[in-house]
CSV table of C-alpha atoms in Angstrom, one decimal:
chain,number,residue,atom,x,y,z
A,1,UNK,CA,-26.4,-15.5,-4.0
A,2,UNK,CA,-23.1,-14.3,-3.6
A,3,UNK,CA,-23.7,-10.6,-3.8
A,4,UNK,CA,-27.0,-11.3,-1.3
A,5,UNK,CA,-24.1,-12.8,1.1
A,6,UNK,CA,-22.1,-9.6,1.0
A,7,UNK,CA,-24.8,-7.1,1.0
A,8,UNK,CA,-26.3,-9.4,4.0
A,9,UNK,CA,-22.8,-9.2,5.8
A,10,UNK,CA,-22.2,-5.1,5.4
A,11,UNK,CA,-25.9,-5.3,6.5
A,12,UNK,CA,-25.0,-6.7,10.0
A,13,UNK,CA,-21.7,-4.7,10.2
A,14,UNK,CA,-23.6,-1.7,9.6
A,15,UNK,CA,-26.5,-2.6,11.9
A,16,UNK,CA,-24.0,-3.5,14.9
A,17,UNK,CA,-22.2,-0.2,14.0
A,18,UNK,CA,-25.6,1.5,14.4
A,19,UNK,CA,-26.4,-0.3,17.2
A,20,UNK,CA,-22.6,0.9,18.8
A,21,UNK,CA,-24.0,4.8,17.9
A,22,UNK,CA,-21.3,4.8,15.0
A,23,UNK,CA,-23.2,5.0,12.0
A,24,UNK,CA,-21.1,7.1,9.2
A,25,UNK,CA,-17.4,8.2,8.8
A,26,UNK,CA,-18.3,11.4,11.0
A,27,UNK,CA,-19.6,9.2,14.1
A,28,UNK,CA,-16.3,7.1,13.7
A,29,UNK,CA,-14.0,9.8,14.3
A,30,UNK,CA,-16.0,11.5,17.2
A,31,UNK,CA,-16.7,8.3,19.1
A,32,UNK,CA,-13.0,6.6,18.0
A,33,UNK,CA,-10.8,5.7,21.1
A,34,UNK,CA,-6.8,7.3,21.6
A,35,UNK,CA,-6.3,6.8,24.7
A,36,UNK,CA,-3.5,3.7,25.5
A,37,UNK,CA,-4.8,2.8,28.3
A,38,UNK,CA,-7.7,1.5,26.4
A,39,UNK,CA,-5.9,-0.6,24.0
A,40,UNK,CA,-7.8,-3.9,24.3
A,41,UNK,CA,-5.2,-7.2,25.4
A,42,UNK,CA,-4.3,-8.5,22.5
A,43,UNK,CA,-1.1,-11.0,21.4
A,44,UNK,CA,0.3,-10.7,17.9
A,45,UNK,CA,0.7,-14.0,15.6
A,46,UNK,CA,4.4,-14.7,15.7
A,47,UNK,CA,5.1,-13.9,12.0
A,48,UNK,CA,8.2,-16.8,12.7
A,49,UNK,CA,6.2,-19.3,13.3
A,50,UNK,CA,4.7,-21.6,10.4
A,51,UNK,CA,1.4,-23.0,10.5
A,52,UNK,CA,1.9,-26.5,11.5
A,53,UNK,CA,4.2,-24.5,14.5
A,54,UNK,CA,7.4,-24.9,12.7
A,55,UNK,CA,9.9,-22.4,13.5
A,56,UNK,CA,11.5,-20.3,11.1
A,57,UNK,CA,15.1,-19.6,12.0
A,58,UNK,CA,16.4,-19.2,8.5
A,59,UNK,CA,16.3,-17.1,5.6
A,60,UNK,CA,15.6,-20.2,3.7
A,61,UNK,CA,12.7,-21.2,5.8
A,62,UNK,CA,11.3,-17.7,5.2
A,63,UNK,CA,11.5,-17.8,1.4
A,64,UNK,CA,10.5,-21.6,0.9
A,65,UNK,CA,8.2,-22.2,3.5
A,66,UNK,CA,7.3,-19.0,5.7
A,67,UNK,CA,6.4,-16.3,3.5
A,68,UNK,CA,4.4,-18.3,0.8
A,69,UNK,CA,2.1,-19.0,3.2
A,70,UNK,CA,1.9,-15.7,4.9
A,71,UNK,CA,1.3,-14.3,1.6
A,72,UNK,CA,-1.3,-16.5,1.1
A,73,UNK,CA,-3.0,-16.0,3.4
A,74,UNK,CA,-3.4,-12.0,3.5
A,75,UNK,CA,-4.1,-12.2,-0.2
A,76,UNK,CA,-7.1,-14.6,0.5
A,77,UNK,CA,-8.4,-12.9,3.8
A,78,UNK,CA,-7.2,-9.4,2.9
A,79,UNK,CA,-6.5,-8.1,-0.6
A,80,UNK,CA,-7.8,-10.3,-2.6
A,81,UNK,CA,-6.3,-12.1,-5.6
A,82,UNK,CA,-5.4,-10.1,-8.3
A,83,UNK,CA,-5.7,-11.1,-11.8
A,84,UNK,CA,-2.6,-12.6,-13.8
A,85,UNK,CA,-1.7,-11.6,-17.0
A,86,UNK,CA,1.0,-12.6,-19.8
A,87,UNK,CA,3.0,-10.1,-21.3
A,88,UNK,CA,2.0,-7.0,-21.7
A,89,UNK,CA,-0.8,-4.5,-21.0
A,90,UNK,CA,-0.9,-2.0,-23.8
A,91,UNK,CA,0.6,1.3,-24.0
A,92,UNK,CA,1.7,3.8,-26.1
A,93,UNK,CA,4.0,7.1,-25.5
A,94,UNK,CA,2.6,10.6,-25.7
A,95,UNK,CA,5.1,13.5,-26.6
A,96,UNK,CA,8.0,14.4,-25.0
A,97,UNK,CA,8.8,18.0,-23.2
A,98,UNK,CA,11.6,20.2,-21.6
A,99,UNK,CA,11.2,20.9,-18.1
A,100,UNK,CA,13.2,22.7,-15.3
A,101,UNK,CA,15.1,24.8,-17.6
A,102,UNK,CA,16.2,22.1,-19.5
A,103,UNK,CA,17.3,19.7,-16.7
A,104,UNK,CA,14.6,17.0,-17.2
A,105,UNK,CA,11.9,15.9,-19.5
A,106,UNK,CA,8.3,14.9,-18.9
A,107,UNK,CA,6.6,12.6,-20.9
A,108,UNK,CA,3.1,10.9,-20.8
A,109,UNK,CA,2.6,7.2,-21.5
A,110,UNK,CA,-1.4,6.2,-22.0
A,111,UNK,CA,-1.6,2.6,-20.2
A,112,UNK,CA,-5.2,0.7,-21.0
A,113,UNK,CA,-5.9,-1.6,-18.4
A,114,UNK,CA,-6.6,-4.8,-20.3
A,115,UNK,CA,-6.1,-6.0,-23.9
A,116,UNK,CA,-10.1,-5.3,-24.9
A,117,UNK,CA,-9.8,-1.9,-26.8
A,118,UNK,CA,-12.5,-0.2,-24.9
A,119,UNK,CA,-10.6,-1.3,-21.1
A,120,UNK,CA,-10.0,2.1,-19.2
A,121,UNK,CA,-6.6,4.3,-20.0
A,122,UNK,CA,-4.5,5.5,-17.8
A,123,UNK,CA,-2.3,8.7,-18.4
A,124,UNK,CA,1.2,7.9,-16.7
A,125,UNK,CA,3.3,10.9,-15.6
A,126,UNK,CA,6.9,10.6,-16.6
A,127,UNK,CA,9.3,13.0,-15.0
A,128,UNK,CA,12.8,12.2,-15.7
A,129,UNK,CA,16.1,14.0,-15.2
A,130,UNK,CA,18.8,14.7,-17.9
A,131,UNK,CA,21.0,11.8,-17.6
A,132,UNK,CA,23.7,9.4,-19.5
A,133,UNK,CA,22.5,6.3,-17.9
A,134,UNK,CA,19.3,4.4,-16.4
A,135,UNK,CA,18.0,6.7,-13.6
A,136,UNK,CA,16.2,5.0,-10.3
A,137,UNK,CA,12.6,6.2,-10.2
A,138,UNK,CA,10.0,6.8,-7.5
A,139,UNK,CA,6.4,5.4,-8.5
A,140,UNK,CA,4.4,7.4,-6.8
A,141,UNK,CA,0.0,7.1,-6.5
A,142,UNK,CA,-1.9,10.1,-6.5
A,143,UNK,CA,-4.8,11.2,-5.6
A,144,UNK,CA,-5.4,14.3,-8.4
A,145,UNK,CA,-3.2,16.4,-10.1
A,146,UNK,CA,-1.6,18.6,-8.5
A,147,UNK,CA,2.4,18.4,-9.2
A,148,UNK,CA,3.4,21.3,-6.6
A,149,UNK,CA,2.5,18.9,-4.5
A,150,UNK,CA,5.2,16.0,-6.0
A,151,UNK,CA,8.8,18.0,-4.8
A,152,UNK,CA,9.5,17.6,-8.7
A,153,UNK,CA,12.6,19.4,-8.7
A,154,UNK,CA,14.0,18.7,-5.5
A,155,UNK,CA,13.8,15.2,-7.5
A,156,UNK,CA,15.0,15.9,-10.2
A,157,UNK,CA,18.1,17.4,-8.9
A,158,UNK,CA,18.6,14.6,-6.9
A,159,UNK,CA,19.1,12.1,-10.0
A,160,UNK,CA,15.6,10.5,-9.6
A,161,UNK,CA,12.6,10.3,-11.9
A,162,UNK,CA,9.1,10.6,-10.8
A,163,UNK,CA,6.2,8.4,-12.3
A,164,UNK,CA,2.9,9.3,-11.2
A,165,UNK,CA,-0.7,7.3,-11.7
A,166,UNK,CA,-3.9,8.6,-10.6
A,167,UNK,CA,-6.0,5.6,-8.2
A,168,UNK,CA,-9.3,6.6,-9.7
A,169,UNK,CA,-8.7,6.4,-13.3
A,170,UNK,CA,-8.1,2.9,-12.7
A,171,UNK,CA,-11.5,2.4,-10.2
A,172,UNK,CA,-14.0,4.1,-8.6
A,173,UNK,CA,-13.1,4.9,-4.7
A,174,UNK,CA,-16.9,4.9,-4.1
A,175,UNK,CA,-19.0,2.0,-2.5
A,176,UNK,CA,-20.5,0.4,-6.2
A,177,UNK,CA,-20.9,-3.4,-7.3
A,178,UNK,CA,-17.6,-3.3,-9.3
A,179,UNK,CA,-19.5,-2.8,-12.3
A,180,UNK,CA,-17.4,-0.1,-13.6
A,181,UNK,CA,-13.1,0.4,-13.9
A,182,UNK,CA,-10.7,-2.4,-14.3
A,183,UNK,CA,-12.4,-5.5,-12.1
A,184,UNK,CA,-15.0,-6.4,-15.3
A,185,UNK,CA,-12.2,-6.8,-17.8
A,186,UNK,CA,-11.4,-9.8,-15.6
A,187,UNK,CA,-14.2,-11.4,-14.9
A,188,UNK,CA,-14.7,-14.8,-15.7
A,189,UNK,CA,-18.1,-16.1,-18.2
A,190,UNK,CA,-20.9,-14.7,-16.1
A,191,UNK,CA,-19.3,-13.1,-13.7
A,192,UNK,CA,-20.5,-9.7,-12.2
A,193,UNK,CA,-18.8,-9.3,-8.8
A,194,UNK,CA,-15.3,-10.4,-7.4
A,195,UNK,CA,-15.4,-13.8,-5.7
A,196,UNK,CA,-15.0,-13.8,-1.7
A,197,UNK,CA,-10.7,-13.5,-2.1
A,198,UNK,CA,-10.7,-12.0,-5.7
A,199,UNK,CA,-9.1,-8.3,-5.4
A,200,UNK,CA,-10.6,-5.6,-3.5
A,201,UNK,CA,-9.9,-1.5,-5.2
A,202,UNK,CA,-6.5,-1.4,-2.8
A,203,UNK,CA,-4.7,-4.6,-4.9
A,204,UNK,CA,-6.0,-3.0,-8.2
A,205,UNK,CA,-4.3,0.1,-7.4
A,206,UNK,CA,-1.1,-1.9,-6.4
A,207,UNK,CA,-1.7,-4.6,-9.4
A,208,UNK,CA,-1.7,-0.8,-11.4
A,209,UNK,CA,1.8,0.1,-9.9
A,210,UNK,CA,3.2,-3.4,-10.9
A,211,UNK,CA,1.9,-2.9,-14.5
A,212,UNK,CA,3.4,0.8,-14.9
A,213,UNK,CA,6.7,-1.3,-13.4
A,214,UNK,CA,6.5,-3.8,-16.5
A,215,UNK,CA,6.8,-0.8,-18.1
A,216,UNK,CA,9.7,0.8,-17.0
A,217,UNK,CA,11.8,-2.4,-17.0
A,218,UNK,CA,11.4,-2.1,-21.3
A,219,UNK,CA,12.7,1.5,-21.0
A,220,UNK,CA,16.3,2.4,-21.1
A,221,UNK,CA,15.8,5.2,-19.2
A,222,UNK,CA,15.2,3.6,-16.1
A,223,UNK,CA,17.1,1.3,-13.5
A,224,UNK,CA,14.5,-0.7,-13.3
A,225,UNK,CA,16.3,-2.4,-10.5
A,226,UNK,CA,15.9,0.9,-8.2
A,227,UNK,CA,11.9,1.5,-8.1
A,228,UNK,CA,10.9,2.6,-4.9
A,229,UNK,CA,6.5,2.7,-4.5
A,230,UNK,CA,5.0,5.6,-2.4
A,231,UNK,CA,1.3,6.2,-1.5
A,232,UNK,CA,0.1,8.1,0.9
A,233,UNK,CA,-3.6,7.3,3.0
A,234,UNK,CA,-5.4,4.5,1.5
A,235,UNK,CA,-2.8,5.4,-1.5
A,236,UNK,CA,-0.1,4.1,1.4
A,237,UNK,CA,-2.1,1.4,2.2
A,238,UNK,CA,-1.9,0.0,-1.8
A,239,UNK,CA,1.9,1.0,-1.9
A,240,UNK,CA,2.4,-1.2,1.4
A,241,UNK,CA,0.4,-4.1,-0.7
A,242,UNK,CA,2.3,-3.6,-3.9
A,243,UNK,CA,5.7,-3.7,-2.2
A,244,UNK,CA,5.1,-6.6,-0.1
A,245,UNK,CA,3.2,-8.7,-3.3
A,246,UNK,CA,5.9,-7.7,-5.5
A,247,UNK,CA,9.2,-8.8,-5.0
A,248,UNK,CA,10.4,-5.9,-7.9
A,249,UNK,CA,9.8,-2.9,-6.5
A,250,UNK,CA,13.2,-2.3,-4.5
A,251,UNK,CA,11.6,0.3,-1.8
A,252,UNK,CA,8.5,0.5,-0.1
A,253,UNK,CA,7.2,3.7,1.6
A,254,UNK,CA,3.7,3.6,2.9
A,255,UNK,CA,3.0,7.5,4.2
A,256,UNK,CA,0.2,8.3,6.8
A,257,UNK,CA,-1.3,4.2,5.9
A,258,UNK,CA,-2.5,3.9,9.4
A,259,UNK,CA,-5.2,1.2,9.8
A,260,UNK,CA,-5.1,-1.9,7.0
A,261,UNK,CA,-1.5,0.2,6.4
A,262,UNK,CA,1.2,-0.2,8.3
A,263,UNK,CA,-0.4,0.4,12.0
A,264,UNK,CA,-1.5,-3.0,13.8
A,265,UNK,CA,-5.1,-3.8,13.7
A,266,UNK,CA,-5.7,-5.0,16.8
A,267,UNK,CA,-4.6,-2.0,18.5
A,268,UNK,CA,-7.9,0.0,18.0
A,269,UNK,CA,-6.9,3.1,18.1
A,270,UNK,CA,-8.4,5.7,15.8
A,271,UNK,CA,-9.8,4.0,12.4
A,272,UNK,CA,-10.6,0.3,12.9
A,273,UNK,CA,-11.3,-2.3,10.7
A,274,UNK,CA,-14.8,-1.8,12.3
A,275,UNK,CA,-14.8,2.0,10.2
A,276,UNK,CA,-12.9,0.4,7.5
A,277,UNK,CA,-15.5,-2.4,6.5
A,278,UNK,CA,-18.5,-0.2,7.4
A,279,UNK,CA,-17.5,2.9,5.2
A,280,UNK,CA,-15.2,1.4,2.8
A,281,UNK,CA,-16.2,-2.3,1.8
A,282,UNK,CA,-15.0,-2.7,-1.6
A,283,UNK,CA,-11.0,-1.7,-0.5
A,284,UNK,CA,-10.2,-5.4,0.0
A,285,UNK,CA,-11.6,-8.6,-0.3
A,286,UNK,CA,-14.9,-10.0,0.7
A,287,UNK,CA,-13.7,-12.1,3.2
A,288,UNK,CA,-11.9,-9.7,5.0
A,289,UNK,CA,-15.2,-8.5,6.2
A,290,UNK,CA,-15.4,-11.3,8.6
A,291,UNK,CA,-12.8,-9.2,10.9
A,292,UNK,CA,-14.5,-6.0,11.2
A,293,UNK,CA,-15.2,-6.6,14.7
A,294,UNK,CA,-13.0,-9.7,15.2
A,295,UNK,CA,-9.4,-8.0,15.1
A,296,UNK,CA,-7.5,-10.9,17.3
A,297,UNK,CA,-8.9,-13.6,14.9
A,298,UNK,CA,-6.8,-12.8,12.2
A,299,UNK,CA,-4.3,-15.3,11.9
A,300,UNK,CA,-2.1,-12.3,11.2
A,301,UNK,CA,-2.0,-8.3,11.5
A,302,UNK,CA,-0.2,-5.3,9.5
A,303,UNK,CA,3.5,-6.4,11.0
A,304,UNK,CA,2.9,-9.3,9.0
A,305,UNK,CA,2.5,-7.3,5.7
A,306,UNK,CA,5.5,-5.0,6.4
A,307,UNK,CA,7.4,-8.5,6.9
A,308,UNK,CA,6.2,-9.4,3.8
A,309,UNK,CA,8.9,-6.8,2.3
A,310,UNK,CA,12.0,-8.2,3.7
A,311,UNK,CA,14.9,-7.8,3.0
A,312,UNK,CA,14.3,-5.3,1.3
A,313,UNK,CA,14.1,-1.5,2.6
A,314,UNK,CA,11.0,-0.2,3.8
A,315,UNK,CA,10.3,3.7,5.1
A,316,UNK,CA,6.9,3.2,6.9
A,317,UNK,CA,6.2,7.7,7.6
A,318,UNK,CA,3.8,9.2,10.2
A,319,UNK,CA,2.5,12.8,11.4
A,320,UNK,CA,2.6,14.0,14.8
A,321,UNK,CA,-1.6,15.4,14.2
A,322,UNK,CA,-3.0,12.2,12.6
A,323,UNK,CA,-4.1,10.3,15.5
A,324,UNK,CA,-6.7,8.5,13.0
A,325,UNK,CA,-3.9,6.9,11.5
A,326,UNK,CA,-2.2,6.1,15.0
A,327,UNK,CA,1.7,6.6,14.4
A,328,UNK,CA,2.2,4.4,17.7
A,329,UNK,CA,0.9,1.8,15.7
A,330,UNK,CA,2.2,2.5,12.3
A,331,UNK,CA,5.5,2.4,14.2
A,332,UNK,CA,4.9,-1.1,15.7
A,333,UNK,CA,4.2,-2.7,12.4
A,334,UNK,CA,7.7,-1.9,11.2
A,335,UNK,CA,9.1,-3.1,15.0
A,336,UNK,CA,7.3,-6.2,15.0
A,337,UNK,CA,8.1,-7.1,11.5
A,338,UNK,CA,11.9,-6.7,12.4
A,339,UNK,CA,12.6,-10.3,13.0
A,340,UNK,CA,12.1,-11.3,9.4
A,341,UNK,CA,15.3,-8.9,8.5
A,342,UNK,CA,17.4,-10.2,11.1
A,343,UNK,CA,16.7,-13.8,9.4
A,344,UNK,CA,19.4,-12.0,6.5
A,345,UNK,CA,21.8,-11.0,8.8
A,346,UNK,CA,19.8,-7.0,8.1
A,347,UNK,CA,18.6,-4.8,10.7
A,348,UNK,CA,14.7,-4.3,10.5
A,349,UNK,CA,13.8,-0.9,13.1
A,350,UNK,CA,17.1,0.5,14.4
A,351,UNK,CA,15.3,2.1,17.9
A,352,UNK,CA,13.3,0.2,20.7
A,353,UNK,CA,10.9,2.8,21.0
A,354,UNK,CA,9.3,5.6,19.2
A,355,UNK,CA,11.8,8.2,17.9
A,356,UNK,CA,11.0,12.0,18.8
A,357,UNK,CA,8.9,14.2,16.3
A,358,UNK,CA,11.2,15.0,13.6
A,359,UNK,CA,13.5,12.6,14.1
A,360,UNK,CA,13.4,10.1,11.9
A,361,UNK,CA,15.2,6.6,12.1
A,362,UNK,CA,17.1,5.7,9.1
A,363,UNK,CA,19.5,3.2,10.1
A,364,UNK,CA,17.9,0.0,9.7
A,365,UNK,CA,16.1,-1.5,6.5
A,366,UNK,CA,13.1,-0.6,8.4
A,367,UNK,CA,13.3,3.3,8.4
A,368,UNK,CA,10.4,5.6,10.4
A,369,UNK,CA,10.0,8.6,11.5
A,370,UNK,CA,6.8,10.9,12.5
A,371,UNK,CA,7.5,15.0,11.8
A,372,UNK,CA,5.5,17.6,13.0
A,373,UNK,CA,2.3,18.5,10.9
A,374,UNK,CA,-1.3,16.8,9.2
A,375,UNK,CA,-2.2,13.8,7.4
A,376,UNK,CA,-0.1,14.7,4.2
A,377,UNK,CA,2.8,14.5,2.1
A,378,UNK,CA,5.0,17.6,3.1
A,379,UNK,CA,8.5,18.6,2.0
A,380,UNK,CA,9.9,17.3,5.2
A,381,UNK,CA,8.5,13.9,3.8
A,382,UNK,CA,10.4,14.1,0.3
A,383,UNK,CA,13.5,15.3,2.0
A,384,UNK,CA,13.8,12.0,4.0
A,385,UNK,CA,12.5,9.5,1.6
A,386,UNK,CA,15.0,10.9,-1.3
A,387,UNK,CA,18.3,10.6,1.3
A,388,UNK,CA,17.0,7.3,2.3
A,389,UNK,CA,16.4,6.0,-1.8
A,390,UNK,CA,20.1,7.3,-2.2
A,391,UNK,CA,21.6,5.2,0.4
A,392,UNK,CA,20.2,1.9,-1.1
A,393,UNK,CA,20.2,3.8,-5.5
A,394,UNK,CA,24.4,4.1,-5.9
């Protein structure tokens, strides 16, 4: 009955979608709107304001009262709720080599995804620097393998190691009844599909990073302490996830996440949750499909997610040629989640309004900036995020 509900509901999504001439990913893009003037009136939930309309004017508030809630709530509506485990997952360490003219080693570690032996393995890419004590790391998704891609030696020489996981080894990014990948190792007796607020592929790929970070904490090579989470696209949109439902990971930088990333839903402006939902069902939970076409019900939006990282540092990155992603918006999710810094006595965005192309705005513990370029991860991306990890990794 359950999986008759869902089908029934992507049914009617598609069918309005259809009926709105917008009937695969292509017919998004041509008829998607990015023109400001037709941003739809909206008002954002006041991320400082508690359910029963108390106000939160404290840090204290936010911790005890606040932000339990708010997480809550996009884990239930949103993400879905990822899987608990005790201990461990198992792992074991594949050789070590030389690399970079002996300046760093890489090293493999095979992760399986559950404690049944025939769970899915995942090959971790260490990439670590010469060094006499713990170095900071970035934990970075990927999307294949392609390391000239990673800035591995601009890394390296700046004192921090690189740990790479690639999203599909861990679940299909297809539209499939979660029958294959990590979500049947956790069913419950009879189970065959995630319940309504059960996790979506987004939180599996985040639960992965928090996993690999289990990891590092029991190596002695890393500061487990100084972990920042990158992803970039939908990969951005699990790293936003992981940093904001897991208090460890000491940086967040969501690259390019645009819509269900760090841009505000209710904007409009190039993918919508309407695309999302219609092309892309099984990235978060089955209740999130109620919103598809019903952006200002949410009882909260993206800035609430970026909010959900405070205090600690986030780098939310756009590019001046990915309107699908709409930077304005990306931008607003970090400025509209600024109030839950200033609660610690932090700076959230340090600018009003959107910085120029190419310059980014690293001041605050909200740090953004949009360069020149395409939806990708580009040099110009590495450089910032690696002078912004070293203000916060001394």
């Amino acid at each position: 009955m359950r999986i008759l509900l869902l089908s029934l509901l992507v049914f009617i999504i598609s069918s309005a979608s259809a009926q709105n001439g917008t009937v695969g990913k292509k017919d998004f893009i041509k008829t998607a709107n990015y023109d400001e003037s037709k941003i739809p009136s909206y008002t954002l939930p006041d991320i400082l304001t508690c359910i029963d309309g108390e106000k939160v004017t404290t840090a204290k508030q936010w911790e005890k009262k606040r932000r339990p809630e708010l997480l809550t709530m996009v884990t239930d509506y949103m993400y879905g709720r990822a899987p608990k485990i005790k201990g461990m997952l198992p792992y074991r360490m594949g050789e070590t080599e030389t690399i970079l003219n002996g300046t760093a080693i890489h090293q493999t570690v095979y992760m399986r995804l559950a404690q049944q032996s025939d769970a899915p393995e995942i090959a971790v890419q260490l990439y670590i620097p010469n060094s006499s004590k713990p170095v900071p790391a970035f934990l970075f998704m990927i999307f294949g393998d392609k390391p000239e891609d990673w800035q591995i030696a601009e890394n390296m020489k700046a004192g921090i190691a690189l740990v790479t996981f690639r999203y599909t080894a861990v679940t299909p990014d297809k539209k499939y009844l979660f029958e294959t990948g990590i979500h049947p190792y956790y069913y419950k007796k009879g189970q065959t599909y995630p319940m309504p607020n059960e996790w979506g592929t987004v939180a599996a790929w985040s639960w992965t990073a928090s996993r690999i970070l289990d990891i590092l904490e029991k190596d002695k090579r890393f500061n487990a302490k100084q972990v920042a989470v990158l992803g970039h696209s939908r990969l951005g949109k699990a790293a936003l996830w992981a940093g904001a439902s897991d208090e460890r990971f000491a940086i967040t930088i969501p690259i390019n996440s645009g819509c269900c990333g760090a841009a505000l839903s209710r904007r409009q402006i190039g993918e919508t949750l309407e695309c999302v939902n219609y092309n892309f069902p099984y990235w978060f939970c089955g209740n999130y499909l109620q919103f598809a076409t019903r952006e200002n019900q949410m009882p909260f939006d993206q800035h609430s997610v970026v909010a959900l990282v405070a205090p600690r540092p986030i780098y939310i990155a756009s590019a001046s040629e990915d309107n699908w992603a709409d930077p304005h918006g990306e931008f607003l999710g970090g400025f509209y989640a600024s109030p839950a810094y200033e609660l610690y006595g932090k700076k959230g965005l340090a600018i009003q309004k959107m910085p120029a192309i190419d310059v980014p705005s690293t001041e605050g513990n909200i740090a953004y900036h949009i360069r020149t370029g395409r939806h990708a991860v580009l040099p110009y991306d590495w450089q910032q995020f690696i002078l912004f990890a070293k203000k916060y990794f001394k």
